[in-house]
Amino acid sequence: AQKVTQAQTEISVVEKEDVTLDCVYETRDTTYYLFWYKQPPSGELVFLIRRNSFDEQNEISGRYSWNFQKSTSSFNFTITASQVVDSAVYFCALSEGGRGSTLGRLYFGRGTQLTVWP
Amino acid sequence: NAGVTQTPKFQVLKTGQSMTLQCAQDMNHEYMSWYRQDPGMGLRLIHYSVGAGITDQGEVPNGYNVSRSTTEDFPLRLLSAAPSQTSVYFCASSYSQGQGDYGYTFGSGTRLTVV
């Protein structure tokens, strides 16, 4: 079974629309870390956010916000007033950090291709 | 600049050839790992290391070998390349300093084509 599920394969929006990317994860560990990465057409992985399992505070950074809900094992990402430059593949990832041997392993979702049209 | 350096950036191999993808980090991170990215599959873990001399398999280890003789270097070896190994490969290093301080740094990737 996949540890990280991104059910949305592709999303298209028009500039200035809000868009939410869904991420559902699965783990038995009580200590874990969740990440979001952006991969623009150039191919590099750009770190966006890390959230620890013991910190359920939602976070806002400019037009980006993240909603972490342990009750539903979800870590969703919202872009407000989307822009063409937001077009990219977005990955959600999980690292189970309860033991030394599990650190250093990231489980990625399959990614969501976001296209923002002008 | 501090970070993770991967070489080469592009490589074309013939089926059956061997090669080594190089990965080096200068941040003194404990953990290093290799991922492959295939269309529609996300990134999948090939091998990882929790310190010099210690390696373990990830989700898709077949056809690949690794070793970690130093903290800085974590090369990935393809013993006999196959077309199924055509992919983009990413190396990453990571650290954990307790108190929830945990981070990853990725290299820029190697695009490998096996013909």
PDB file of C-alpha atoms in Angstrom:
ATOM      1  CA  ALA A   1       0.000   0.000   0.000  1.00  0.00           C
ATOM      2  CA  GLN A   2       1.206   3.468  -0.764  1.00  0.00           C
ATOM      3  CA  LYS A   3       2.216   5.491   2.237  1.00  0.00           C
ATOM      4  CA  VAL A   4       1.458   8.787   0.502  1.00  0.00           C
ATOM      5  CA  THR A   5      -1.483   9.266  -1.820  1.00  0.00           C
ATOM      6  CA  GLN A   6      -1.994  12.260  -4.043  1.00  0.00           C
ATOM      7  CA  ALA A   7      -5.261  11.456  -5.723  1.00  0.00           C
ATOM      8  CA  GLN A   8      -5.171  14.404  -8.109  1.00  0.00           C
ATOM      9  CA  THR A   9      -2.933  13.579 -11.036  1.00  0.00           C
ATOM     10  CA  GLU A  10      -3.504  16.848 -12.898  1.00  0.00           C
ATOM     11  CA  ILE A  11      -5.202  20.113 -12.043  1.00  0.00           C
ATOM     12  CA  SER A  12      -5.772  23.055 -14.372  1.00  0.00           C
ATOM     13  CA  VAL A  13      -6.855  26.469 -13.162  1.00  0.00           C
ATOM     14  CA  VAL A  14      -6.959  29.969 -14.507  1.00  0.00           C
ATOM     15  CA  GLU A  15      -4.735  32.603 -13.001  1.00  0.00           C
ATOM     16  CA  LYS A  16      -6.005  34.136  -9.730  1.00  0.00           C
ATOM     17  CA  GLU A  17      -8.053  31.072  -8.859  1.00  0.00           C
ATOM     18  CA  ASP A  18      -7.385  29.327  -5.550  1.00  0.00           C
ATOM     19  CA  VAL A  19      -6.333  25.688  -5.769  1.00  0.00           C
ATOM     20  CA  THR A  20      -5.914  22.954  -3.162  1.00  0.00           C
ATOM     21  CA  LEU A  21      -3.655  19.965  -3.616  1.00  0.00           C
ATOM     22  CA  ASP A  22      -4.594  16.961  -1.536  1.00  0.00           C
ATOM     23  CA  CYS A  23      -2.253  14.630   0.305  1.00  0.00           C
ATOM     24  CA  VAL A  24      -3.221  11.642   2.425  1.00  0.00           C
ATOM     25  CA  TYR A  25      -0.595   9.649   4.265  1.00  0.00           C
ATOM     26  CA  GLU A  26      -0.389   6.381   6.129  1.00  0.00           C
ATOM     27  CA  THR A  27       1.961   5.530   8.982  1.00  0.00           C
ATOM     28  CA  ARG A  28       1.956   3.660  12.275  1.00  0.00           C
ATOM     29  CA  ASP A  29       4.700   5.807  13.736  1.00  0.00           C
ATOM     30  CA  THR A  30       3.771   8.492  16.219  1.00  0.00           C
ATOM     31  CA  THR A  31       6.744  10.596  15.158  1.00  0.00           C
ATOM     32  CA  TYR A  32       6.900  11.478  11.499  1.00  0.00           C
ATOM     33  CA  TYR A  33       7.550  14.363   9.158  1.00  0.00           C
ATOM     34  CA  LEU A  34       5.605  15.567   6.174  1.00  0.00           C
ATOM     35  CA  PHE A  35       7.002  17.585   3.303  1.00  0.00           C
ATOM     36  CA  TRP A  36       5.847  19.376   0.196  1.00  0.00           C
ATOM     37  CA  TYR A  37       8.161  19.858  -2.760  1.00  0.00           C
ATOM     38  CA  LYS A  38       7.718  21.747  -5.996  1.00  0.00           C
ATOM     39  CA  GLN A  39       9.286  20.515  -9.221  1.00  0.00           C
ATOM     40  CA  PRO A  40       9.198  23.172 -11.942  1.00  0.00           C
ATOM     41  CA  PRO A  41       9.780  22.279 -15.605  1.00  0.00           C
ATOM     42  CA  SER A  42      13.520  22.752 -15.055  1.00  0.00           C
ATOM     43  CA  GLY A  43      13.454  19.570 -12.980  1.00  0.00           C
ATOM     44  CA  GLU A  44      14.968  20.475  -9.637  1.00  0.00           C
ATOM     45  CA  LEU A  45      13.157  19.746  -6.386  1.00  0.00           C
ATOM     46  CA  VAL A  46      12.283  22.861  -4.429  1.00  0.00           C
ATOM     47  CA  PHE A  47      11.525  22.432  -0.739  1.00  0.00           C
ATOM     48  CA  LEU A  48       8.337  24.200   0.352  1.00  0.00           C
ATOM     49  CA  ILE A  49       7.535  23.055   3.877  1.00  0.00           C
ATOM     50  CA  ARG A  50       8.181  20.471   6.562  1.00  0.00           C
ATOM     51  CA  ARG A  51       5.653  19.659   9.253  1.00  0.00           C
ATOM     52  CA  ASN A  52       6.358  17.505  12.319  1.00  0.00           C
ATOM     53  CA  SER A  53       3.729  15.089  13.577  1.00  0.00           C
ATOM     54  CA  PHE A  54       3.580  16.773  16.973  1.00  0.00           C
ATOM     55  CA  ASP A  55       2.887  20.209  15.509  1.00  0.00           C
ATOM     56  CA  GLU A  56      -0.594  20.455  14.026  1.00  0.00           C
ATOM     57  CA  GLN A  57      -0.515  24.188  13.538  1.00  0.00           C
ATOM     58  CA  ASN A  58      -1.515  25.238  10.088  1.00  0.00           C
ATOM     59  CA  GLU A  59       0.953  27.443   8.295  1.00  0.00           C
ATOM     60  CA  ILE A  60       0.715  30.308   5.883  1.00  0.00           C
ATOM     61  CA  SER A  61       3.563  31.631   3.799  1.00  0.00           C
ATOM     62  CA  GLY A  62       2.518  34.343   1.399  1.00  0.00           C
ATOM     63  CA  ARG A  63       0.072  32.794  -1.074  1.00  0.00           C
ATOM     64  CA  TYR A  64       0.792  29.294   0.220  1.00  0.00           C
ATOM     65  CA  SER A  65      -0.943  27.628   3.124  1.00  0.00           C
ATOM     66  CA  TRP A  66      -0.954  24.140   4.553  1.00  0.00           C
ATOM     67  CA  ASN A  67      -3.653  22.327   6.498  1.00  0.00           C
ATOM     68  CA  PHE A  68      -2.368  19.433   8.596  1.00  0.00           C
ATOM     69  CA  GLN A  69      -5.044  17.187  10.133  1.00  0.00           C
ATOM     70  CA  LYS A  70      -3.877  14.090  11.986  1.00  0.00           C
ATOM     71  CA  SER A  71      -7.465  12.932  12.479  1.00  0.00           C
ATOM     72  CA  THR A  72      -7.833  12.412   8.735  1.00  0.00           C
ATOM     73  CA  SER A  73      -4.115  11.781   7.989  1.00  0.00           C
ATOM     74  CA  SER A  74      -4.096  14.638   5.544  1.00  0.00           C
ATOM     75  CA  PHE A  75      -1.680  17.433   4.756  1.00  0.00           C
ATOM     76  CA  ASN A  76      -3.268  19.586   2.097  1.00  0.00           C
ATOM     77  CA  PHE A  77      -1.653  22.492   0.288  1.00  0.00           C
ATOM     78  CA  THR A  78      -3.522  25.553  -0.925  1.00  0.00           C
ATOM     79  CA  ILE A  79      -2.279  28.200  -3.325  1.00  0.00           C
ATOM     80  CA  THR A  80      -4.274  31.398  -3.153  1.00  0.00           C
ATOM     81  CA  ALA A  81      -4.568  33.622  -6.224  1.00  0.00           C
ATOM     82  CA  SER A  82      -2.553  31.240  -8.385  1.00  0.00           C
ATOM     83  CA  GLN A  83      -0.046  32.535 -10.887  1.00  0.00           C
ATOM     84  CA  VAL A  84       1.427  31.098 -14.073  1.00  0.00           C
ATOM     85  CA  VAL A  85       4.749  30.622 -12.240  1.00  0.00           C
ATOM     86  CA  ASP A  86       3.021  28.167  -9.912  1.00  0.00           C
ATOM     87  CA  SER A  87       2.759  25.697 -12.786  1.00  0.00           C
ATOM     88  CA  ALA A  88       4.781  22.676 -11.690  1.00  0.00           C
ATOM     89  CA  VAL A  89       4.540  19.178 -10.310  1.00  0.00           C
ATOM     90  CA  TYR A  90       3.964  19.169  -6.562  1.00  0.00           C
ATOM     91  CA  PHE A  91       4.990  16.255  -4.392  1.00  0.00           C
ATOM     92  CA  CYS A  92       3.923  15.368  -0.891  1.00  0.00           C
ATOM     93  CA  ALA A  93       6.349  13.174   1.057  1.00  0.00           C
ATOM     94  CA  LEU A  94       6.517  11.343   4.374  1.00  0.00           C
ATOM     95  CA  SER A  95       9.464  10.402   6.568  1.00  0.00           C
ATOM     96  CA  GLU A  96       8.945   8.155   9.560  1.00  0.00           C
ATOM     97  CA  GLY A  97      11.291   9.494  12.185  1.00  0.00           C
ATOM     98  CA  GLY A  98      10.639   7.352  15.198  1.00  0.00           C
ATOM     99  CA  ARG A  99      13.851   5.349  14.917  1.00  0.00           C
ATOM    100  CA  GLY A 100      17.310   6.094  13.592  1.00  0.00           C
ATOM    101  CA  SER A 101      16.990   3.464  10.901  1.00  0.00           C
ATOM    102  CA  THR A 102      13.906   5.078   9.394  1.00  0.00           C
ATOM    103  CA  LEU A 103      15.371   8.532   9.074  1.00  0.00           C
ATOM    104  CA  GLY A 104      16.850   9.207   5.667  1.00  0.00           C
ATOM    105  CA  ARG A 105      13.939   7.502   3.896  1.00  0.00           C
ATOM    106  CA  LEU A 106      11.342   9.636   2.165  1.00  0.00           C
ATOM    107  CA  TYR A 107       8.141   8.177   0.754  1.00  0.00           C
ATOM    108  CA  PHE A 108       6.752  10.303  -2.048  1.00  0.00           C
ATOM    109  CA  GLY A 109       3.310  10.555  -3.499  1.00  0.00           C
ATOM    110  CA  ARG A 110       3.019  10.316  -7.272  1.00  0.00           C
ATOM    111  CA  GLY A 111       2.700  14.047  -7.635  1.00  0.00           C
ATOM    112  CA  THR A 112       0.110  16.493  -8.893  1.00  0.00           C
ATOM    113  CA  GLN A 113       0.753  18.386 -12.116  1.00  0.00           C
ATOM    114  CA  LEU A 114      -0.622  21.890 -11.651  1.00  0.00           C
ATOM    115  CA  THR A 115      -1.109  24.031 -14.724  1.00  0.00           C
ATOM    116  CA  VAL A 116      -2.076  27.653 -14.275  1.00  0.00           C
ATOM    117  CA  TRP A 117      -3.378  29.332 -17.437  1.00  0.00           C
ATOM    118  CA  PRO A 118      -3.081  33.078 -17.988  1.00  0.00           C
TER     119      PRO A 118
ATOM    120  CA  ASN B   1      28.188  26.533  -2.455  1.00  0.00           C
ATOM    121  CA  ALA B   2      27.226  24.012   0.198  1.00  0.00           C
ATOM    122  CA  GLY B   3      24.884  21.315  -0.941  1.00  0.00           C
ATOM    123  CA  VAL B   4      24.585  18.018  -2.775  1.00  0.00           C
ATOM    124  CA  THR B   5      26.548  17.606  -5.986  1.00  0.00           C
ATOM    125  CA  GLN B   6      25.554  14.974  -8.498  1.00  0.00           C
ATOM    126  CA  THR B   7      27.563  14.011 -11.549  1.00  0.00           C
ATOM    127  CA  PRO B   8      27.027  13.559 -14.405  1.00  0.00           C
ATOM    128  CA  LYS B   9      23.900  15.555 -15.234  1.00  0.00           C
ATOM    129  CA  PHE B  10      23.166  13.511 -18.344  1.00  0.00           C
ATOM    130  CA  GLN B  11      24.294  10.074 -19.432  1.00  0.00           C
ATOM    131  CA  VAL B  12      23.476   7.662 -22.239  1.00  0.00           C
ATOM    132  CA  LEU B  13      24.431   4.032 -21.752  1.00  0.00           C
ATOM    133  CA  LYS B  14      24.144   0.949 -23.878  1.00  0.00           C
ATOM    134  CA  THR B  15      22.397  -2.079 -22.450  1.00  0.00           C
ATOM    135  CA  GLY B  16      24.825  -4.104 -20.394  1.00  0.00           C
ATOM    136  CA  GLN B  17      27.240  -1.292 -19.670  1.00  0.00           C
ATOM    137  CA  SER B  18      28.108  -0.371 -16.119  1.00  0.00           C
ATOM    138  CA  MET B  19      28.535   3.045 -14.609  1.00  0.00           C
ATOM    139  CA  THR B  20      28.615   4.946 -11.345  1.00  0.00           C
ATOM    140  CA  LEU B  21      26.521   7.979 -10.517  1.00  0.00           C
ATOM    141  CA  GLN B  22      28.422  10.186  -8.136  1.00  0.00           C
ATOM    142  CA  CYS B  23      26.918  12.024  -5.169  1.00  0.00           C
ATOM    143  CA  ALA B  24      28.794  14.216  -2.712  1.00  0.00           C
ATOM    144  CA  GLN B  25      27.637  16.462   0.104  1.00  0.00           C
ATOM    145  CA  ASP B  26      29.610  18.951   2.161  1.00  0.00           C
ATOM    146  CA  MET B  27      27.147  19.561   4.983  1.00  0.00           C
ATOM    147  CA  ASN B  28      28.271  16.701   7.223  1.00  0.00           C
ATOM    148  CA  HIS B  29      24.812  15.152   7.015  1.00  0.00           C
ATOM    149  CA  GLU B  30      24.433  11.675   8.492  1.00  0.00           C
ATOM    150  CA  TYR B  31      21.893  10.331   6.055  1.00  0.00           C
ATOM    151  CA  MET B  32      22.128   9.962   2.309  1.00  0.00           C
ATOM    152  CA  SER B  33      19.772   8.363  -0.167  1.00  0.00           C
ATOM    153  CA  TRP B  34      19.142   7.707  -3.840  1.00  0.00           C
ATOM    154  CA  TYR B  35      15.789   8.024  -5.604  1.00  0.00           C
ATOM    155  CA  ARG B  36      14.621   7.432  -9.107  1.00  0.00           C
ATOM    156  CA  GLN B  37      11.827   9.395 -10.736  1.00  0.00           C
ATOM    157  CA  ASP B  38       9.706   7.862 -13.446  1.00  0.00           C
ATOM    158  CA  PRO B  39       6.693   9.489 -15.116  1.00  0.00           C
ATOM    159  CA  GLY B  40       3.567   9.140 -13.001  1.00  0.00           C
ATOM    160  CA  MET B  41       5.404   7.273 -10.241  1.00  0.00           C
ATOM    161  CA  GLY B  42       6.817  10.043  -8.098  1.00  0.00           C
ATOM    162  CA  LEU B  43      10.219   9.443  -6.568  1.00  0.00           C
ATOM    163  CA  ARG B  44      11.030   5.992  -5.264  1.00  0.00           C
ATOM    164  CA  LEU B  45      13.811   5.120  -2.858  1.00  0.00           C
ATOM    165  CA  ILE B  46      16.576   2.908  -4.248  1.00  0.00           C
ATOM    166  CA  HIS B  47      19.115   2.719  -1.411  1.00  0.00           C
ATOM    167  CA  TYR B  48      19.902   4.778   1.615  1.00  0.00           C
ATOM    168  CA  SER B  49      22.577   5.144   4.267  1.00  0.00           C
ATOM    169  CA  VAL B  50      22.362   6.212   7.898  1.00  0.00           C
ATOM    170  CA  GLY B  51      26.105   6.727   8.222  1.00  0.00           C
ATOM    171  CA  ALA B  52      29.501   5.772   6.857  1.00  0.00           C
ATOM    172  CA  GLY B  53      29.700   2.021   6.396  1.00  0.00           C
ATOM    173  CA  ILE B  54      25.941   1.480   6.791  1.00  0.00           C
ATOM    174  CA  THR B  55      23.587   1.067   3.847  1.00  0.00           C
ATOM    175  CA  ASP B  56      20.189  -0.502   3.314  1.00  0.00           C
ATOM    176  CA  GLN B  57      17.763  -1.181   0.515  1.00  0.00           C
ATOM    177  CA  GLY B  58      14.794   0.954  -0.355  1.00  0.00           C
ATOM    178  CA  GLU B  59      11.734   0.199  -2.465  1.00  0.00           C
ATOM    179  CA  VAL B  60      13.457  -0.492  -5.809  1.00  0.00           C
ATOM    180  CA  PRO B  61      17.023  -1.732  -5.141  1.00  0.00           C
ATOM    181  CA  ASN B  62      17.387  -4.376  -7.851  1.00  0.00           C
ATOM    182  CA  GLY B  63      20.144  -3.660 -10.359  1.00  0.00           C
ATOM    183  CA  TYR B  64      21.854  -1.084  -8.153  1.00  0.00           C
ATOM    184  CA  ASN B  65      24.681  -1.189  -5.634  1.00  0.00           C
ATOM    185  CA  VAL B  66      25.829   1.415  -3.152  1.00  0.00           C
ATOM    186  CA  SER B  67      28.565   1.880  -0.609  1.00  0.00           C
ATOM    187  CA  ARG B  68      29.350   4.628   1.869  1.00  0.00           C
ATOM    188  CA  SER B  69      32.995   4.712   2.781  1.00  0.00           C
ATOM    189  CA  THR B  70      32.944   8.366   3.860  1.00  0.00           C
ATOM    190  CA  THR B  71      30.321  10.714   5.253  1.00  0.00           C
ATOM    191  CA  GLU B  72      30.577  12.888   2.148  1.00  0.00           C
ATOM    192  CA  ASP B  73      30.178  10.407  -0.705  1.00  0.00           C
ATOM    193  CA  PHE B  74      27.433   7.991  -1.671  1.00  0.00           C
ATOM    194  CA  PRO B  75      27.933   6.596  -5.195  1.00  0.00           C
ATOM    195  CA  LEU B  76      25.270   4.563  -6.982  1.00  0.00           C
ATOM    196  CA  ARG B  77      26.492   1.775  -9.237  1.00  0.00           C
ATOM    197  CA  LEU B  78      24.616   0.245 -12.119  1.00  0.00           C
ATOM    198  CA  LEU B  79      26.243  -3.117 -12.705  1.00  0.00           C
ATOM    199  CA  SER B  80      24.630  -4.002 -16.042  1.00  0.00           C
ATOM    200  CA  ALA B  81      22.376  -1.267 -17.356  1.00  0.00           C
ATOM    201  CA  ALA B  82      18.935  -2.159 -18.663  1.00  0.00           C
ATOM    202  CA  PRO B  83      16.403  -0.009 -20.541  1.00  0.00           C
ATOM    203  CA  SER B  84      14.147  -0.228 -17.448  1.00  0.00           C
ATOM    204  CA  GLN B  85      16.741   1.855 -15.615  1.00  0.00           C
ATOM    205  CA  THR B  86      16.124   4.823 -17.877  1.00  0.00           C
ATOM    206  CA  SER B  87      15.069   7.441 -15.358  1.00  0.00           C
ATOM    207  CA  VAL B  88      15.991  10.618 -13.553  1.00  0.00           C
ATOM    208  CA  TYR B  89      18.061   9.927 -10.449  1.00  0.00           C
ATOM    209  CA  PHE B  90      18.188  12.163  -7.413  1.00  0.00           C
ATOM    210  CA  CYS B  91      20.603  11.970  -4.531  1.00  0.00           C
ATOM    211  CA  ALA B  92      19.694  13.496  -1.190  1.00  0.00           C
ATOM    212  CA  SER B  93      21.350  14.099   2.125  1.00  0.00           C
ATOM    213  CA  SER B  94      19.499  14.676   5.371  1.00  0.00           C
ATOM    214  CA  TYR B  95      20.059  15.415   9.015  1.00  0.00           C
ATOM    215  CA  SER B  96      18.232  15.118  12.282  1.00  0.00           C
ATOM    216  CA  GLN B  97      19.136  17.318  15.223  1.00  0.00           C
ATOM    217  CA  GLY B  98      16.289  16.427  17.535  1.00  0.00           C
ATOM    218  CA  GLN B  99      13.538  18.777  18.666  1.00  0.00           C
ATOM    219  CA  GLY B 100      11.867  18.135  15.337  1.00  0.00           C
ATOM    220  CA  ASP B 101      14.707  19.698  13.383  1.00  0.00           C
ATOM    221  CA  TYR B 102      14.973  17.475  10.354  1.00  0.00           C
ATOM    222  CA  GLY B 103      15.761  18.441   6.786  1.00  0.00           C
ATOM    223  CA  TYR B 104      16.618  17.189   3.324  1.00  0.00           C
ATOM    224  CA  THR B 105      18.795  18.587   0.568  1.00  0.00           C
ATOM    225  CA  PHE B 106      18.462  17.198  -2.954  1.00  0.00           C
ATOM    226  CA  GLY B 107      20.943  17.216  -5.758  1.00  0.00           C
ATOM    227  CA  SER B 108      19.968  18.567  -9.160  1.00  0.00           C
ATOM    228  CA  GLY B 109      19.457  15.120 -10.669  1.00  0.00           C
ATOM    229  CA  THR B 110      21.012  12.861 -13.297  1.00  0.00           C
ATOM    230  CA  ARG B 111      19.043  12.022 -16.414  1.00  0.00           C
ATOM    231  CA  LEU B 112      20.033   8.530 -17.517  1.00  0.00           C
ATOM    232  CA  THR B 113      18.997   6.906 -20.774  1.00  0.00           C
ATOM    233  CA  VAL B 114      19.757   3.253 -21.472  1.00  0.00           C
ATOM    234  CA  VAL B 115      19.483   2.233 -25.113  1.00  0.00           C
TER     235      VAL B 115
END
